[in-house]
Coordinates of C-alpha atoms and ligand atoms in Angstrom, one line a residue:
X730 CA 99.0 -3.6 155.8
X731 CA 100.6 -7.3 155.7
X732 CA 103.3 -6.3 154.3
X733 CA 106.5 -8.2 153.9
X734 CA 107.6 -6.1 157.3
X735 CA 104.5 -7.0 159.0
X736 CA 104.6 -10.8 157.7
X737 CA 108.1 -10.8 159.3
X738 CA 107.4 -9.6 162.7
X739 CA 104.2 -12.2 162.7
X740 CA 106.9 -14.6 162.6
X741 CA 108.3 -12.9 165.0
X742 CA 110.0 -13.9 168.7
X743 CA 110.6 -17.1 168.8
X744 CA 111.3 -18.1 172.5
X745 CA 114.2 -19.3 172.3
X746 CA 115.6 -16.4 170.2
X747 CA 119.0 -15.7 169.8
X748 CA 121.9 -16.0 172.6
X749 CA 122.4 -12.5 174.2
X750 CA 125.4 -10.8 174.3
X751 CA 125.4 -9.6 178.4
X752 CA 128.3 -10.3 180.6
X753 CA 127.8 -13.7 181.9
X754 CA 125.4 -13.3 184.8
X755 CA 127.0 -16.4 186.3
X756 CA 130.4 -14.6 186.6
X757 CA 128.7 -11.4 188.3
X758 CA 127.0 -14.8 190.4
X759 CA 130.7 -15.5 191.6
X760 CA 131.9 -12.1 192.2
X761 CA 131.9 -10.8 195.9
X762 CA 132.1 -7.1 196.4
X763 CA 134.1 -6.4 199.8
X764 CA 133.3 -3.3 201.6
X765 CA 135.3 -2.0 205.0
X766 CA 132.5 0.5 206.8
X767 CA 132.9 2.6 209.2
X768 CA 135.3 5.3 206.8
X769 CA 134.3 8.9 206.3
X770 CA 133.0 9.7 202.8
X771 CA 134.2 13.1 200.7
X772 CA 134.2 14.9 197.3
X773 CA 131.9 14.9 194.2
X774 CA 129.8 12.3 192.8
X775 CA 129.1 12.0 189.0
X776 CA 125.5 10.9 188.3
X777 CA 124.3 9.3 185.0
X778 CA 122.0 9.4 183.4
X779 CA 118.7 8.0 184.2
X780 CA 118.3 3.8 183.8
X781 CA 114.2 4.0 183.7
X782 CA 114.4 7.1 181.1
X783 CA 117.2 5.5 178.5
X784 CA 115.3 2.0 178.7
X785 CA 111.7 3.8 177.7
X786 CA 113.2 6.1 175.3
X787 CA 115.4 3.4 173.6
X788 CA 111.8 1.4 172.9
X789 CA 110.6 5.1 172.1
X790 CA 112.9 5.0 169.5
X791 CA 111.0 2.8 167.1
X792 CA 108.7 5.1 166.9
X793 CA 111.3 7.3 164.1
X794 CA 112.1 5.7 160.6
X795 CA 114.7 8.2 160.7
X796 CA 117.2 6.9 163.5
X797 CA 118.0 9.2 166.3
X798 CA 120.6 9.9 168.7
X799 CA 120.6 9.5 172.2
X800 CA 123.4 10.6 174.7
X801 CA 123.9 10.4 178.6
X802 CA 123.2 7.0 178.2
X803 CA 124.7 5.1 181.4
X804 CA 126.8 2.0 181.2
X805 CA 124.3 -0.3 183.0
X806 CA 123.8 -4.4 182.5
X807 CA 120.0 -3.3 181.6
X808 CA 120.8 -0.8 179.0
X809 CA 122.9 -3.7 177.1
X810 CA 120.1 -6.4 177.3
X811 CA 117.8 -3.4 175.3
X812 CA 120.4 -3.0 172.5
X813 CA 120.5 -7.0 172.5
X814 CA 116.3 -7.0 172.2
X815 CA 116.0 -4.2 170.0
X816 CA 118.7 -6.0 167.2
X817 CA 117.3 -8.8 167.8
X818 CA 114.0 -6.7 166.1
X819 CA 116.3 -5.8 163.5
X820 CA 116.8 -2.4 164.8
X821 CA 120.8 -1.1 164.1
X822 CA 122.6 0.2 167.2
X823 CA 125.4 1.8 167.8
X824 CA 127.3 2.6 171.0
X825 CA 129.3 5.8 170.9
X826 CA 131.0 6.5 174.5
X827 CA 127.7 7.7 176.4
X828 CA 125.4 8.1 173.5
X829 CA 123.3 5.5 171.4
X830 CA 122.7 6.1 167.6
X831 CA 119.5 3.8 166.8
X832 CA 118.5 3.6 163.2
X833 CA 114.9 2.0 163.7
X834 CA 114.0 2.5 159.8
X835 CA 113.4 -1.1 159.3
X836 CA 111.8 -3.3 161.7
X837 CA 112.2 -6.7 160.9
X838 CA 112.8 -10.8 161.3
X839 CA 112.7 -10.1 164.7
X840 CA 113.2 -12.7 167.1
X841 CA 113.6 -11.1 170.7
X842 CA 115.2 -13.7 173.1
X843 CA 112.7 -14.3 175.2
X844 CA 115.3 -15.0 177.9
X845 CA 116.1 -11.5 177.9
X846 CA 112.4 -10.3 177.7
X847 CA 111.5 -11.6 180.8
X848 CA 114.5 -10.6 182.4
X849 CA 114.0 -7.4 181.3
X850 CA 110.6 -5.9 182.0
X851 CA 110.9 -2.6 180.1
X852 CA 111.3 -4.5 176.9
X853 CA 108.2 -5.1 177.2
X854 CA 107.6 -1.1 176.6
X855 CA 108.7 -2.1 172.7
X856 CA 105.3 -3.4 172.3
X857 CA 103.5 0.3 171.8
X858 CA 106.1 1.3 169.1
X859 CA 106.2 -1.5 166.9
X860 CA 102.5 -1.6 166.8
X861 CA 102.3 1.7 166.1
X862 CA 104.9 1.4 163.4
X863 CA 103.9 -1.8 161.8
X864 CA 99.9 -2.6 163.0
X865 CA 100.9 -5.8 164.6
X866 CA 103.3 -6.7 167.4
X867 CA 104.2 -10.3 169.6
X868 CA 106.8 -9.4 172.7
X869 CA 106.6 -12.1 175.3
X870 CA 105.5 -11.7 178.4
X871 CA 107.9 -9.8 180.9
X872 CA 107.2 -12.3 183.6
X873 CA 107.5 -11.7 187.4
X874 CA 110.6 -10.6 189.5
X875 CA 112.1 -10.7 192.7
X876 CA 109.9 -7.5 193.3
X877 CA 106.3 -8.7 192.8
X878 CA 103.8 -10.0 189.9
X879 CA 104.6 -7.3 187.0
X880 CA 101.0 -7.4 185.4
X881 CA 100.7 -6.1 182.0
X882 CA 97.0 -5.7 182.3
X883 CA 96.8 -1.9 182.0
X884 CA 98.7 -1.7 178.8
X885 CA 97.0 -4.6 176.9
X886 CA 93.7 -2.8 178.3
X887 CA 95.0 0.6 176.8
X888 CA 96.1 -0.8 173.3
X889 CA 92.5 -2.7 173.3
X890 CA 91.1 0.6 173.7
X891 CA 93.2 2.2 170.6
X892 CA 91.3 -1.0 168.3
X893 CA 94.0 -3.3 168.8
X894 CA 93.3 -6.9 169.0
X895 CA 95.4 -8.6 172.3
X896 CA 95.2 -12.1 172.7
X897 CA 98.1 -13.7 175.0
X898 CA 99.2 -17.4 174.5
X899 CA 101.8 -19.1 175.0
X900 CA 103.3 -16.3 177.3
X901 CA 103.6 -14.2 173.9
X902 CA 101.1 -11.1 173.7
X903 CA 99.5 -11.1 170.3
X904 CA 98.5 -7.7 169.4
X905 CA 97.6 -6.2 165.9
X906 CA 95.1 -3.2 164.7
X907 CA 91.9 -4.1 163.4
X908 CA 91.8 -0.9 161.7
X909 CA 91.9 -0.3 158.0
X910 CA 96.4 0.3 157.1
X911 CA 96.7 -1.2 160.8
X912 CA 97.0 2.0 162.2
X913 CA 95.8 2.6 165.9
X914 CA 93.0 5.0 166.9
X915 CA 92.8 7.4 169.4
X916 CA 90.9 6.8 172.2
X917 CA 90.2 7.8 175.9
X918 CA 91.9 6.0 178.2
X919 CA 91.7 5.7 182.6
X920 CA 94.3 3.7 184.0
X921 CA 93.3 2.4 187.1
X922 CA 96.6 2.8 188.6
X923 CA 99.1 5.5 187.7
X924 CA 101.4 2.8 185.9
X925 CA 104.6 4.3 184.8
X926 CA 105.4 1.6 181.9
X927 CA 101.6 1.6 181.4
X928 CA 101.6 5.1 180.6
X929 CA 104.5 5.3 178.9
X930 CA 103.6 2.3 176.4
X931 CA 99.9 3.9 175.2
X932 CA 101.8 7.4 175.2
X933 CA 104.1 5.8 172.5
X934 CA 101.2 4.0 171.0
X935 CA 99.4 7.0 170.8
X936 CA 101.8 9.2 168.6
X937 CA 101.6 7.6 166.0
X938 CA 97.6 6.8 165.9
X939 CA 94.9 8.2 164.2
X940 CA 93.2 10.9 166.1
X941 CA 93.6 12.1 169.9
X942 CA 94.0 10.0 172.7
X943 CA 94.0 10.9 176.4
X944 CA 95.4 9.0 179.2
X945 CA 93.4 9.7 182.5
X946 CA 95.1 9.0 185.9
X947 CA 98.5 8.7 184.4
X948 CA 102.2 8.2 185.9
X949 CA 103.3 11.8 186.7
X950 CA 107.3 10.5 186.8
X951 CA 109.9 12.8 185.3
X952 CA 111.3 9.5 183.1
X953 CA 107.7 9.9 181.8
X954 CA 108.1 13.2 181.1
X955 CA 112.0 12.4 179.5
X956 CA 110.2 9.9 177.2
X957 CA 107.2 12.8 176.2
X958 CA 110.3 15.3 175.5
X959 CA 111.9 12.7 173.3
X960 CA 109.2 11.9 171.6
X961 CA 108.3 16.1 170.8
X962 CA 111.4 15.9 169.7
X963 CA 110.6 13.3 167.1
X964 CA 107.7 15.6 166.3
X965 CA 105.1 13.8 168.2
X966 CA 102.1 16.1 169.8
X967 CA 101.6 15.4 173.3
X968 CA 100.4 17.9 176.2
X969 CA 100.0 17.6 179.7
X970 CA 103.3 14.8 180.1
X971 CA 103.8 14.8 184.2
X972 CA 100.7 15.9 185.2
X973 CA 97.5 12.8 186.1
X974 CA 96.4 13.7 182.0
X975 CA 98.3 13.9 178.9
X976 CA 96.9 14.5 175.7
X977 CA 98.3 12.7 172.5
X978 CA 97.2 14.2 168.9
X979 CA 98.5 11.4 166.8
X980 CA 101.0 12.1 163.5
X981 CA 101.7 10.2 160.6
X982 CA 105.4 10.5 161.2
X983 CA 107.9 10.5 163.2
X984 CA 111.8 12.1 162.5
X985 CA 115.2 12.1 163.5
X986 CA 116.4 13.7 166.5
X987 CA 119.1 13.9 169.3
X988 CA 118.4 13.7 172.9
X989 CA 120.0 13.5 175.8
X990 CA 118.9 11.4 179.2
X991 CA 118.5 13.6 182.4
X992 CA 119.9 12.5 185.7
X993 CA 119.1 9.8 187.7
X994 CA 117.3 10.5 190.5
X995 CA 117.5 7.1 192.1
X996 CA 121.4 7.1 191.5
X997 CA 121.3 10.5 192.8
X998 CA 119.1 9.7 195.7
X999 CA 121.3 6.5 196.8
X1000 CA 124.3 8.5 196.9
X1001 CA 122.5 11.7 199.1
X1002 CA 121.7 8.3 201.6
X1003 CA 125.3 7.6 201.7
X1004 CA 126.3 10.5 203.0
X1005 CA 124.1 10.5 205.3
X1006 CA 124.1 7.0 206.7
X1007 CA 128.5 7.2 206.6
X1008 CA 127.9 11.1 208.4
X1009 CA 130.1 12.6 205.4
X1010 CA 129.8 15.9 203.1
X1011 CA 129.2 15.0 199.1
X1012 CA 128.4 17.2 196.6
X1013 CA 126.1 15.3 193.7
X1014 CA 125.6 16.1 190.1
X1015 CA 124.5 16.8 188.0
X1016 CA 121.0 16.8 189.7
X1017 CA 117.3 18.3 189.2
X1018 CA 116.5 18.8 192.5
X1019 CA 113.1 19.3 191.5
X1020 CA 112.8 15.4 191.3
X1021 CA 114.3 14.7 194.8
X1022 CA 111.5 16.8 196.9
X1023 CA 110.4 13.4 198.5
X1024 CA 113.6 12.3 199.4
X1025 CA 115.4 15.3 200.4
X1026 CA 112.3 16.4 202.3
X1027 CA 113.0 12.6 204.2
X1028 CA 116.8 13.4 204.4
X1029 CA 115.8 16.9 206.3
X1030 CA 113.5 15.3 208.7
X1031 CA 116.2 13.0 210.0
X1032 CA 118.6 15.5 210.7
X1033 CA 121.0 16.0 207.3
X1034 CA 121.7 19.1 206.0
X1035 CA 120.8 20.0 202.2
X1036 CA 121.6 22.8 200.4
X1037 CA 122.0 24.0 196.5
X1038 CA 125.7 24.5 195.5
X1039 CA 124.3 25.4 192.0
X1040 CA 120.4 24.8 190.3
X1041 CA 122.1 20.9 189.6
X1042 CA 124.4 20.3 192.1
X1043 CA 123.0 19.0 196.3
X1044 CA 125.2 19.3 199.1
X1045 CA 124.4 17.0 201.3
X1046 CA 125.9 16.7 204.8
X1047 CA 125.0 13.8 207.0
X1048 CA 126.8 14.6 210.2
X1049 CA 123.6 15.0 211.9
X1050 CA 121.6 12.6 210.7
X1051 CA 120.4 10.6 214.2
X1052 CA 116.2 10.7 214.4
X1053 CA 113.9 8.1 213.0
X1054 CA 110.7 9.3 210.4
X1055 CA 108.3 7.1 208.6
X1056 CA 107.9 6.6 205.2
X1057 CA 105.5 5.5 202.6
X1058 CA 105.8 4.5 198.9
X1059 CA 103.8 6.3 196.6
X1060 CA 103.3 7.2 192.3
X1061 CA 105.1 10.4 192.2
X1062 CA 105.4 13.1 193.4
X1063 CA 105.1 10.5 196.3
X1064 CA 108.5 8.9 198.2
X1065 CA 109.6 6.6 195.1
X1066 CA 109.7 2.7 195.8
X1067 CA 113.1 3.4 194.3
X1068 CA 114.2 4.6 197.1
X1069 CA 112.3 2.7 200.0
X1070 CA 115.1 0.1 200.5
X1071 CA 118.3 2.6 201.0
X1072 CA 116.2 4.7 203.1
X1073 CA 115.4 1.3 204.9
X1074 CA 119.1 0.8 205.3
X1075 CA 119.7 4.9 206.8
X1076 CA 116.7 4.0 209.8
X1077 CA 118.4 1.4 210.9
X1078 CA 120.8 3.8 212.6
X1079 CA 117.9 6.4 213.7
X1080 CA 117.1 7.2 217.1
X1081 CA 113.8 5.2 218.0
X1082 CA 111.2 3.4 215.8
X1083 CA 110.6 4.0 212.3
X1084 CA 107.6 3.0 210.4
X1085 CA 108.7 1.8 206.4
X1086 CA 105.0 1.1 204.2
X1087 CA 105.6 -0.1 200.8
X1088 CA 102.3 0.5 198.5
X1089 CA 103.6 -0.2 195.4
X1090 CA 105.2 -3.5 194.4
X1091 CA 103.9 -6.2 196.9
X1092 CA 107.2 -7.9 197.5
X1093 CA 109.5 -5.5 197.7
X1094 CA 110.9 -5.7 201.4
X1095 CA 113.4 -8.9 200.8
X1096 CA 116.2 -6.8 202.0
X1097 CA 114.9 -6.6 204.8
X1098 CA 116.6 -10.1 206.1
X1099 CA 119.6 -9.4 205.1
X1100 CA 120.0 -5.9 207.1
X1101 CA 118.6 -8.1 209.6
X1102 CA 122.2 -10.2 209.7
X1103 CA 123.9 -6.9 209.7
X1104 CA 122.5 -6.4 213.3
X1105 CA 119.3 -4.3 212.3
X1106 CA 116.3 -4.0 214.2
X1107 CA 113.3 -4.4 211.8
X1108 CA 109.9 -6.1 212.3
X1109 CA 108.1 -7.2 209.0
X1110 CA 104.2 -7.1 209.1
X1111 CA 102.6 -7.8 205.5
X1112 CA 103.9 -4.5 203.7
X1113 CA 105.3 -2.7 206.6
X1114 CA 108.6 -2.9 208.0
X1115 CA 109.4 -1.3 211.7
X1116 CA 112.5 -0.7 211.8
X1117 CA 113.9 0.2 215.9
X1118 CA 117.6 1.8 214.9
X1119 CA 120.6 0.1 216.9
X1120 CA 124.2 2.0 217.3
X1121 CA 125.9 0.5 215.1
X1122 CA 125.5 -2.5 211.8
X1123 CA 127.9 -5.2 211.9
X1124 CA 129.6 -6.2 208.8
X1125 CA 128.9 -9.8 207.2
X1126 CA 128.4 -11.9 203.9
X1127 CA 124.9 -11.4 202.4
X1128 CA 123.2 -11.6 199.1
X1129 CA 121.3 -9.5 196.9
X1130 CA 118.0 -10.2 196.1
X1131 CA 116.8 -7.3 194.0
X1132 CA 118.3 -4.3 192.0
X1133 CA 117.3 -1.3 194.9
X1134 CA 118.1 -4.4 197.7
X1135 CA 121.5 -4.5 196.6
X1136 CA 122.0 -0.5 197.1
X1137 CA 120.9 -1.0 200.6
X1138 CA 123.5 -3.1 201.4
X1139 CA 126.2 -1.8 200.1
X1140 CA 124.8 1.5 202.3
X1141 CA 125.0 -0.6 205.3
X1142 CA 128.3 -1.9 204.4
X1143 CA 129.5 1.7 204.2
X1144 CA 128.4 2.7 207.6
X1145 CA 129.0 -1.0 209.5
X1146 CA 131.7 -2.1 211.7
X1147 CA 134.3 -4.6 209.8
X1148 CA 133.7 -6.2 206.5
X1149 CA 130.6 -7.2 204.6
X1150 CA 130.7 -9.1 201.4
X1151 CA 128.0 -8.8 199.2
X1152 CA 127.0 -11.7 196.7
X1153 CA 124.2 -11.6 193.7
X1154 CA 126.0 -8.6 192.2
X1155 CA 124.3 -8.9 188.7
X1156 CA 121.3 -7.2 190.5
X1157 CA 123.4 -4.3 191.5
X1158 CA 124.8 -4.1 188.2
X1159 CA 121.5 -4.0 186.4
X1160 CA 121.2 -0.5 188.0
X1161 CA 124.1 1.0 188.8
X1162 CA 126.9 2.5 186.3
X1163 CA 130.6 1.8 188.1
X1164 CA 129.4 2.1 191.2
X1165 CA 132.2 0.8 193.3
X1166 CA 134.7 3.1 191.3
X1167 CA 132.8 6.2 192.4
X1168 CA 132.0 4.9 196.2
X1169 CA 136.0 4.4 196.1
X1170 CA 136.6 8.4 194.6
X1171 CA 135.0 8.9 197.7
X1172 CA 137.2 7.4 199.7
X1173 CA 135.4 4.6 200.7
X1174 CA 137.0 1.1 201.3
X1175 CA 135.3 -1.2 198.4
X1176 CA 136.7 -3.9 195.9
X1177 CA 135.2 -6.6 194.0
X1178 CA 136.6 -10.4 193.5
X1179 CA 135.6 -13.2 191.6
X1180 CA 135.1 -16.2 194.0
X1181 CA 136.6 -19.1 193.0
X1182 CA 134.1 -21.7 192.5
X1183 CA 133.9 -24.1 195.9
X1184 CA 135.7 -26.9 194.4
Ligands
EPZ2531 C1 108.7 1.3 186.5 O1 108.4 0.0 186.5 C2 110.2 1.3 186.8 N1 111.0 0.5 185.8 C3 110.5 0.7 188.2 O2 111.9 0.8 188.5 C4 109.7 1.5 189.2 O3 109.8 1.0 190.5 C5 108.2 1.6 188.9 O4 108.1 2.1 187.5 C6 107.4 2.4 189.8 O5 107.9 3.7 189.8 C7 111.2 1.1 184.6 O6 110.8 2.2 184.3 C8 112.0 0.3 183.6 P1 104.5 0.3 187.3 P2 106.9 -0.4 186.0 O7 103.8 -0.2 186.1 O8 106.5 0.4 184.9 C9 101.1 -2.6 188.9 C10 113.9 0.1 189.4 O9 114.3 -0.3 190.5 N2 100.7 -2.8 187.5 O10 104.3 1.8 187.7 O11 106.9 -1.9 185.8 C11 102.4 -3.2 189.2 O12 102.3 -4.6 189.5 C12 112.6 -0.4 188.8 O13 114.6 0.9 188.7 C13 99.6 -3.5 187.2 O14 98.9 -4.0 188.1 O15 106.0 -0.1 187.3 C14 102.9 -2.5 190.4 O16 102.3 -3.0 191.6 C15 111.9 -1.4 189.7 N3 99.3 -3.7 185.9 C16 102.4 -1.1 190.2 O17 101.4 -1.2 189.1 C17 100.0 -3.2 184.8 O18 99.6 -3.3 183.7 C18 103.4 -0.1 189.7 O19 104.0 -0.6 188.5 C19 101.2 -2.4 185.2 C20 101.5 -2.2 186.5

């Protein structure tokens, strides 16, 4: 099947590929976001829709020579560097308010900036589409993070599987489909850990191959689930989507369709921790509570109050939220890592000793330093963090080290005495869509300046 299309992407991503288009991530470097804690919090908060959803579905996208229409998309750093990597396929975008209208009928002279690749680990998702689309694929590496190693060894292992040939050099991974017309072929797959982008890339893979495939020990996360619905949608065949197996009867074609994002859970879940760590009432929504058991069932055992207003709207009132509980990360329907390092930043306050265990990314307790300058208590031991509570967090420049790290702080910032400036910003904005503007609906003292360079 080397076809002019397929001749083109072999060419494909150079690394240094073409400029992207983000905000400067120096001049988020430079900005300093100022929060005054200590303030009451009230009113509504507006959640987007979900970051980990839109990023998988805009890869899933490629999947349709039809175009389709996405909506709920959030305004988030992340979202942009995708529409940059996905032109730079040759893929047409357009932004439209909150919704996203992707024509993916011809995928060609791509060269993906492979600055933005491994900035961006779920552009590495884009691999299981355009191999299913095209028979061969090259999308470099996504590289490590602040967060841990990011392997990629469970999807290369999968598309293996479904007769694709994977070689990796040159941090590029090489993959095309041995198989007569370069199609893919089902196959049956075990992942030997629940991978959520793992999943999520043979899932794609799979809709378009010959054949059934059937992913054994899969992610059961609802952004997995968002990214099966899409794909149905498109007209793909795929059963069991959120549950440990999910079974893929591939089609020949994929067509258009409209979707929209659900919430997200971890925006959602951030904002239920500030109310509890500032001891205020907030309504959230739009919610599914159904993908918050963890966390609310977390928020109850310390104390705060939680209650349906309506099926997608949580009331959540933190006013007595004082006792400590222990928490470990886990696939879901497990606490999400997501969530580990605001509910980090909550404990800190709790009566007595709370144990923190993160199981799922091996570095993922860097905040842990910086809450430390605020006047927490936490001891670090490999993976676990015990964290004693204190009265009260004292306010203070730090820096961000990661995206979920940089929601901690500005927690802590909202519940500490005095001012805390928080630097590395372009973390927080990978994440979060206007964050500051809702915190500051909500009555909370928070603004954001540009430090001038020290001269
Ligand atoms: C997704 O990352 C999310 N990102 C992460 O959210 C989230 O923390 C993570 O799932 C877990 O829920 C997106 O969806 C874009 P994994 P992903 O593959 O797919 C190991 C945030 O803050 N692993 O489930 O990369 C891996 O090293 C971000 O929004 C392999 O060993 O996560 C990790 O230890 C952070 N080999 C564990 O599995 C592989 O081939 C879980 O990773 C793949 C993963």
């Amino acid at each position: 099947m080397m076809c002019e299309e397929v001749r083109a992407i072999i060419s494909t991503i150079q690394t240094d590929g073409v400029q992207s288009t983000q905000p400067d991530d120096e001049d988020q470097e430079s900005s300093v976001l100022h929060i005054v804690g200590n303030s009451r919090l009230s009113g509504h908060v507006p959640i987007s829709g979900a970051k980990n959803s839109t990023l998988a579905i805009m890869a899933g996208a490629l999947l349709s020579s039809d175009g389709c229409r996405i909506t709920n998309v959030p305004s988030l750093a992340d979202v942009q560097r995708m529409i940059d990597i996905l032109s730079a396929l040759g893929i047409k975008i357009d932004r439209d308010g909150d919704a996203l209208d992707i024509d993916a009928s011809h995928i060609g002279q791509s060269s993906a900036p492979y600055e933005l690749v491994s900035k961006l680990r779920a552009s590495f998702f884009a691999i299981g589409p355009v191999l299913a689309r095209l028979g061969v694929a090259r999308i470099p590496l996504p590289g490590g993070c602040a967060i841990g190693a990011r392997p990629v060894d469970l999807h290369v292992r999968g598309l293996q599987a479904m007769g694709a040939d994977v070689q990796i050099e040159h941090g590029i991974v090489q993959a095309y489909s041995r198989q007569p017309g370069g199609r893919l072929r089902g196959a049956k797959i075990y992942l030997d850990y629940p991978s959520v982008g793992a999943t999520e890339t043979l899932m794609m893979a799979a809709t378009l191959a010959e054949g059934e495939t059937i992913i054994e020990n899969a992610a059961q996360e609802p952004e997995v689930v968002d990214l099966a619905d899409f794909c149905i949608a498109m007209g793909a065949k795929i059963q069991g989507a959120g549950t440990k197996t999910i079974y893929i009867d591939g089609v020949d074609r994929m067509h258009a369709t409209e979707y929209a994002i659900i919430p997200d859970r971890i925006e959602a879940g951030t904002f239920m921790v500030a109310a509890a760590i500032t001891k205020s009432i907030l309504d959230i929504s739009p919610v599914v509570p159904d993908h918050l058991t963890a966390v609310i069932a977390k928020l109850q055992e310390i104390g705060a109050k939680v209650s349906y207003e309506s099926p997608t709207c949580l009331r959540v009132e933190g006013s007595d939220c004082h006792r400590g509980t222990d928490i470990e990360t886990l696939p879901y329907p497990g606490f999400p890592t997501d969530m580990q390092a605001q509910f980090m930043a909550l404990l800190t306050l709790s009566e007595g000793n709370s144990v923190v265990k993160e199981t799922v990314f091996e570095n993922r307790l860097q905040h842990v330093a910086e809450l430390c300058r605020m006047g927490a208590n936490i001891r670090l031991k490999g993976n676990i963090a015990v964290v004693t509570g204190v009265p009260t967090l004292s306010g203070a420049p730090v820096t961000a080290t990661d995206l979920r790290a940089s929601a901690a702080l500005v927690l802590a910032g909202l519940a500490a005495q005095g001012e805390t400036q928080i630097k590395g910003l372009h973390h927080l904005d990978r994440g979060y869509d206007r964050i500051e503007h809702k915190l500051r609906q909500l009555g909370a003292n928070i603004y954001r300046t540009s430090e001038a360079p020290v001269a």
